[in-house]
C-alpha cells in the first residue's frame, strides 16, 4: 500500500512540474484609428511564435460613400466571398445602423501561403507562418501606425 502512495505522489509531482514549465499563449492588441475607421488586431502567440490573429474593422457607412445598411451589404458582398472556404480563416461581418463590424480570424498554423497571397490582410507576417515572430509583426504594425494597447 505504501508503494502505491509513493507512485501516486511521484506522478502528482511530475504533473505539477510539467504544468508549471509549459509556456502559456499570450495576446497582444494593436489599434489603428483613422477618421471613421477603426482597426484592432489581436495577436495570439506562444513565446515569440505568432499563432493566430483576429482582425476587427469598424467601417462607417459614410466612409464607404453609402448611407444605408442595405447598400453597405451589397457593396461588401464581394469582399465577404473572398474569405469563404479558406482553411484557417473565419470571417464574419455584422451590419449595424451606421457601421459594419468585420472580423477576420486567421489561424497561421492552418492558413496556406497561396490563400494568404490572394487575401488583402495587412497584418500577415512576412516569411514562414510556422515561425512567424510576434516581435517582428509588432514592429510591422507599429510602422503602419498601429499603437499597442496595454
PDB file of C-alpha atoms in Angstrom:
ATOM      1  CA  UNK A   1       0.000   0.000   0.000  1.00  0.00           C
ATOM      2  CA  UNK A   2       2.891   2.368   0.802  1.00  0.00           C
ATOM      3  CA  UNK A   3       4.320   1.723  -2.661  1.00  0.00           C
ATOM      4  CA  UNK A   4       1.063   2.800  -4.289  1.00  0.00           C
ATOM      5  CA  UNK A   5       1.097   6.124  -2.414  1.00  0.00           C
ATOM      6  CA  UNK A   6       4.700   6.754  -3.420  1.00  0.00           C
ATOM      7  CA  UNK A   7       3.896   6.148  -7.083  1.00  0.00           C
ATOM      8  CA  UNK A   8       0.836   8.398  -6.868  1.00  0.00           C
ATOM      9  CA  UNK A   9       2.932  11.089  -5.146  1.00  0.00           C
ATOM     10  CA  UNK A  10       5.661  10.939  -7.788  1.00  0.00           C
ATOM     11  CA  UNK A  11       3.118  11.084 -10.629  1.00  0.00           C
ATOM     12  CA  UNK A  12       1.408  14.053  -8.963  1.00  0.00           C
ATOM     13  CA  UNK A  13       4.721  15.921  -8.579  1.00  0.00           C
ATOM     14  CA  UNK A  14       5.608  15.237 -12.216  1.00  0.00           C
ATOM     15  CA  UNK A  15       2.243  16.598 -13.364  1.00  0.00           C
ATOM     16  CA  UNK A  16       2.653  19.743 -11.262  1.00  0.00           C
ATOM     17  CA  UNK A  17       6.191  20.261 -12.574  1.00  0.00           C
ATOM     18  CA  UNK A  18       5.176  19.731 -16.201  1.00  0.00           C
ATOM     19  CA  UNK A  19       2.215  22.110 -15.989  1.00  0.00           C
ATOM     20  CA  UNK A  20       4.389  24.797 -14.405  1.00  0.00           C
ATOM     21  CA  UNK A  21       7.009  24.533 -17.155  1.00  0.00           C
ATOM     22  CA  UNK A  22       4.748  24.707 -20.184  1.00  0.00           C
ATOM     23  CA  UNK A  23       4.526  28.177 -21.672  1.00  0.00           C
ATOM     24  CA  UNK A  24       1.068  29.638 -21.987  1.00  0.00           C
ATOM     25  CA  UNK A  25      -0.078  31.529 -25.030  1.00  0.00           C
ATOM     26  CA  UNK A  26      -0.312  35.280 -24.669  1.00  0.00           C
ATOM     27  CA  UNK A  27      -2.096  38.049 -26.542  1.00  0.00           C
ATOM     28  CA  UNK A  28      -1.099  41.492 -27.723  1.00  0.00           C
ATOM     29  CA  UNK A  29      -3.585  44.038 -29.054  1.00  0.00           C
ATOM     30  CA  UNK A  30      -2.855  46.785 -31.577  1.00  0.00           C
ATOM     31  CA  UNK A  31      -5.232  49.569 -32.637  1.00  0.00           C
ATOM     32  CA  UNK A  32      -5.350  51.944 -35.559  1.00  0.00           C
ATOM     33  CA  UNK A  33      -7.831  54.807 -35.559  1.00  0.00           C
ATOM     34  CA  UNK A  34      -8.266  56.773 -38.753  1.00  0.00           C
ATOM     35  CA  UNK A  35     -11.155  59.148 -39.318  1.00  0.00           C
ATOM     36  CA  UNK A  36     -14.245  56.920 -39.427  1.00  0.00           C
ATOM     37  CA  UNK A  37     -12.435  53.578 -39.459  1.00  0.00           C
ATOM     38  CA  UNK A  38     -11.043  51.633 -36.516  1.00  0.00           C
ATOM     39  CA  UNK A  39      -8.898  48.526 -36.873  1.00  0.00           C
ATOM     40  CA  UNK A  40      -7.983  46.266 -33.954  1.00  0.00           C
ATOM     41  CA  UNK A  41      -5.559  43.370 -34.344  1.00  0.00           C
ATOM     42  CA  UNK A  42      -5.161  40.851 -31.575  1.00  0.00           C
ATOM     43  CA  UNK A  43      -2.157  38.564 -31.903  1.00  0.00           C
ATOM     44  CA  UNK A  44      -2.083  35.277 -30.009  1.00  0.00           C
ATOM     45  CA  UNK A  45       1.418  33.917 -29.565  1.00  0.00           C
ATOM     46  CA  UNK A  46       3.473  31.466 -27.559  1.00  0.00           C
ATOM     47  CA  UNK A  47       6.996  32.519 -26.668  1.00  0.00           C
ATOM     48  CA  UNK A  48       7.681  34.656 -29.774  1.00  0.00           C
ATOM     49  CA  UNK A  49       5.817  32.458 -32.272  1.00  0.00           C
ATOM     50  CA  UNK A  50       2.665  34.007 -33.690  1.00  0.00           C
ATOM     51  CA  UNK A  51      -0.242  31.516 -33.668  1.00  0.00           C
ATOM     52  CA  UNK A  52      -3.413  33.436 -34.517  1.00  0.00           C
ATOM     53  CA  UNK A  53      -4.599  36.894 -35.403  1.00  0.00           C
ATOM     54  CA  UNK A  54      -8.033  38.391 -35.013  1.00  0.00           C
ATOM     55  CA  UNK A  55      -8.595  41.497 -37.115  1.00  0.00           C
ATOM     56  CA  UNK A  56     -11.657  43.588 -36.308  1.00  0.00           C
ATOM     57  CA  UNK A  57     -12.505  46.557 -38.502  1.00  0.00           C
ATOM     58  CA  UNK A  58     -15.300  49.024 -37.838  1.00  0.00           C
ATOM     59  CA  UNK A  59     -16.255  50.837 -41.030  1.00  0.00           C
ATOM     60  CA  UNK A  60     -18.673  53.762 -41.050  1.00  0.00           C
ATOM     61  CA  UNK A  61     -21.109  53.638 -43.987  1.00  0.00           C
ATOM     62  CA  UNK A  62     -20.371  57.291 -44.614  1.00  0.00           C
ATOM     63  CA  UNK A  63     -16.712  56.402 -45.247  1.00  0.00           C
ATOM     64  CA  UNK A  64     -17.817  53.870 -47.865  1.00  0.00           C
ATOM     65  CA  UNK A  65     -19.915  56.506 -49.600  1.00  0.00           C
ATOM     66  CA  UNK A  66     -23.254  54.897 -48.759  1.00  0.00           C
ATOM     67  CA  UNK A  67     -25.999  55.892 -46.373  1.00  0.00           C
ATOM     68  CA  UNK A  68     -27.948  52.704 -45.736  1.00  0.00           C
ATOM     69  CA  UNK A  69     -27.257  49.293 -44.278  1.00  0.00           C
ATOM     70  CA  UNK A  70     -28.668  47.611 -47.397  1.00  0.00           C
ATOM     71  CA  UNK A  71     -26.295  49.474 -49.739  1.00  0.00           C
ATOM     72  CA  UNK A  72     -23.346  48.643 -47.486  1.00  0.00           C
ATOM     73  CA  UNK A  73     -24.293  44.952 -47.572  1.00  0.00           C
ATOM     74  CA  UNK A  74     -24.330  44.907 -51.375  1.00  0.00           C
ATOM     75  CA  UNK A  75     -21.055  46.837 -51.558  1.00  0.00           C
ATOM     76  CA  UNK A  76     -19.248  44.467 -49.155  1.00  0.00           C
ATOM     77  CA  UNK A  77     -20.702  41.210 -50.511  1.00  0.00           C
ATOM     78  CA  UNK A  78     -17.765  40.575 -52.935  1.00  0.00           C
ATOM     79  CA  UNK A  79     -15.318  41.182 -50.089  1.00  0.00           C
ATOM     80  CA  UNK A  80     -17.118  38.624 -47.944  1.00  0.00           C
ATOM     81  CA  UNK A  81     -16.885  35.999 -50.697  1.00  0.00           C
ATOM     82  CA  UNK A  82     -13.080  36.285 -50.727  1.00  0.00           C
ATOM     83  CA  UNK A  83     -12.882  34.621 -47.327  1.00  0.00           C
ATOM     84  CA  UNK A  84     -15.338  31.744 -47.854  1.00  0.00           C
ATOM     85  CA  UNK A  85     -13.971  28.185 -47.826  1.00  0.00           C
ATOM     86  CA  UNK A  86     -10.421  29.117 -46.854  1.00  0.00           C
ATOM     87  CA  UNK A  87      -8.837  26.759 -44.347  1.00  0.00           C
ATOM     88  CA  UNK A  88      -7.537  28.688 -41.350  1.00  0.00           C
ATOM     89  CA  UNK A  89      -9.885  31.664 -41.847  1.00  0.00           C
ATOM     90  CA  UNK A  90     -13.099  32.542 -40.109  1.00  0.00           C
ATOM     91  CA  UNK A  91     -14.885  35.607 -41.487  1.00  0.00           C
ATOM     92  CA  UNK A  92     -17.932  37.424 -40.176  1.00  0.00           C
ATOM     93  CA  UNK A  93     -19.499  40.811 -40.755  1.00  0.00           C
ATOM     94  CA  UNK A  94     -22.263  42.454 -38.774  1.00  0.00           C
ATOM     95  CA  UNK A  95     -24.161  45.350 -40.311  1.00  0.00           C
ATOM     96  CA  UNK A  96     -25.337  47.842 -37.735  1.00  0.00           C
ATOM     97  CA  UNK A  97     -27.343  51.032 -38.188  1.00  0.00           C
ATOM     98  CA  UNK A  98     -24.426  53.289 -39.249  1.00  0.00           C
ATOM     99  CA  UNK A  99     -21.435  50.966 -39.422  1.00  0.00           C
ATOM    100  CA  UNK A 100     -20.244  47.496 -40.330  1.00  0.00           C
ATOM    101  CA  UNK A 101     -18.109  45.402 -37.989  1.00  0.00           C
ATOM    102  CA  UNK A 102     -15.897  42.971 -39.885  1.00  0.00           C
ATOM    103  CA  UNK A 103     -13.995  40.251 -38.028  1.00  0.00           C
ATOM    104  CA  UNK A 104     -11.388  38.004 -39.615  1.00  0.00           C
ATOM    105  CA  UNK A 105      -9.818  35.251 -37.527  1.00  0.00           C
ATOM    106  CA  UNK A 106      -6.608  33.872 -39.020  1.00  0.00           C
ATOM    107  CA  UNK A 107      -5.070  30.634 -37.766  1.00  0.00           C
ATOM    108  CA  UNK A 108      -1.493  30.824 -39.027  1.00  0.00           C
ATOM    109  CA  UNK A 109      -0.984  27.099 -38.467  1.00  0.00           C
ATOM    110  CA  UNK A 110      -3.792  26.249 -40.923  1.00  0.00           C
ATOM    111  CA  UNK A 111      -3.701  29.079 -43.485  1.00  0.00           C
ATOM    112  CA  UNK A 112      -1.949  28.197 -46.741  1.00  0.00           C
ATOM    113  CA  UNK A 113       0.601  30.542 -48.339  1.00  0.00           C
ATOM    114  CA  UNK A 114      -1.424  30.560 -51.577  1.00  0.00           C
ATOM    115  CA  UNK A 115      -4.576  31.709 -49.799  1.00  0.00           C
ATOM    116  CA  UNK A 116      -2.599  34.305 -47.857  1.00  0.00           C
ATOM    117  CA  UNK A 117      -1.207  35.821 -51.068  1.00  0.00           C
ATOM    118  CA  UNK A 118      -4.697  36.246 -52.509  1.00  0.00           C
ATOM    119  CA  UNK A 119      -6.204  37.966 -49.464  1.00  0.00           C
ATOM    120  CA  UNK A 120      -5.976  41.645 -48.562  1.00  0.00           C
ATOM    121  CA  UNK A 121      -4.767  41.160 -44.983  1.00  0.00           C
ATOM    122  CA  UNK A 122      -2.438  43.951 -43.880  1.00  0.00           C
ATOM    123  CA  UNK A 123      -1.123  42.272 -40.794  1.00  0.00           C
ATOM    124  CA  UNK A 124       0.125  38.911 -42.005  1.00  0.00           C
ATOM    125  CA  UNK A 125       3.711  38.217 -41.019  1.00  0.00           C
ATOM    126  CA  UNK A 126       6.440  38.034 -43.613  1.00  0.00           C
ATOM    127  CA  UNK A 127       8.102  34.686 -44.282  1.00  0.00           C
ATOM    128  CA  UNK A 128       7.136  31.302 -42.924  1.00  0.00           C
ATOM    129  CA  UNK A 129       3.957  31.242 -40.833  1.00  0.00           C
ATOM    130  CA  UNK A 130       5.242  28.331 -38.734  1.00  0.00           C
ATOM    131  CA  UNK A 131       7.984  30.501 -37.286  1.00  0.00           C
ATOM    132  CA  UNK A 132       6.341  33.928 -37.537  1.00  0.00           C
ATOM    133  CA  UNK A 133       7.669  36.272 -34.890  1.00  0.00           C
ATOM    134  CA  UNK A 134       5.308  38.321 -32.716  1.00  0.00           C
ATOM    135  CA  UNK A 135       8.062  40.912 -32.225  1.00  0.00           C
ATOM    136  CA  UNK A 136       8.620  41.306 -35.971  1.00  0.00           C
ATOM    137  CA  UNK A 137       4.874  41.552 -36.580  1.00  0.00           C
ATOM    138  CA  UNK A 138       4.526  44.116 -33.790  1.00  0.00           C
ATOM    139  CA  UNK A 139       7.228  46.220 -35.429  1.00  0.00           C
ATOM    140  CA  UNK A 140       5.451  45.956 -38.792  1.00  0.00           C
ATOM    141  CA  UNK A 141       2.152  47.039 -37.244  1.00  0.00           C
ATOM    142  CA  UNK A 142       3.796  49.931 -35.411  1.00  0.00           C
ATOM    143  CA  UNK A 143       5.352  51.118 -38.682  1.00  0.00           C
ATOM    144  CA  UNK A 144       1.863  51.063 -40.232  1.00  0.00           C
ATOM    145  CA  UNK A 145       0.610  53.401 -37.488  1.00  0.00           C
ATOM    146  CA  UNK A 146      -0.875  50.911 -35.023  1.00  0.00           C
ATOM    147  CA  UNK A 147      -0.498  51.550 -31.313  1.00  0.00           C
ATOM    148  CA  UNK A 148      -0.065  48.737 -28.818  1.00  0.00           C
ATOM    149  CA  UNK A 149      -2.742  48.538 -26.126  1.00  0.00           C
ATOM    150  CA  UNK A 150      -1.805  47.524 -22.605  1.00  0.00           C
TER     151      UNK A 150
END
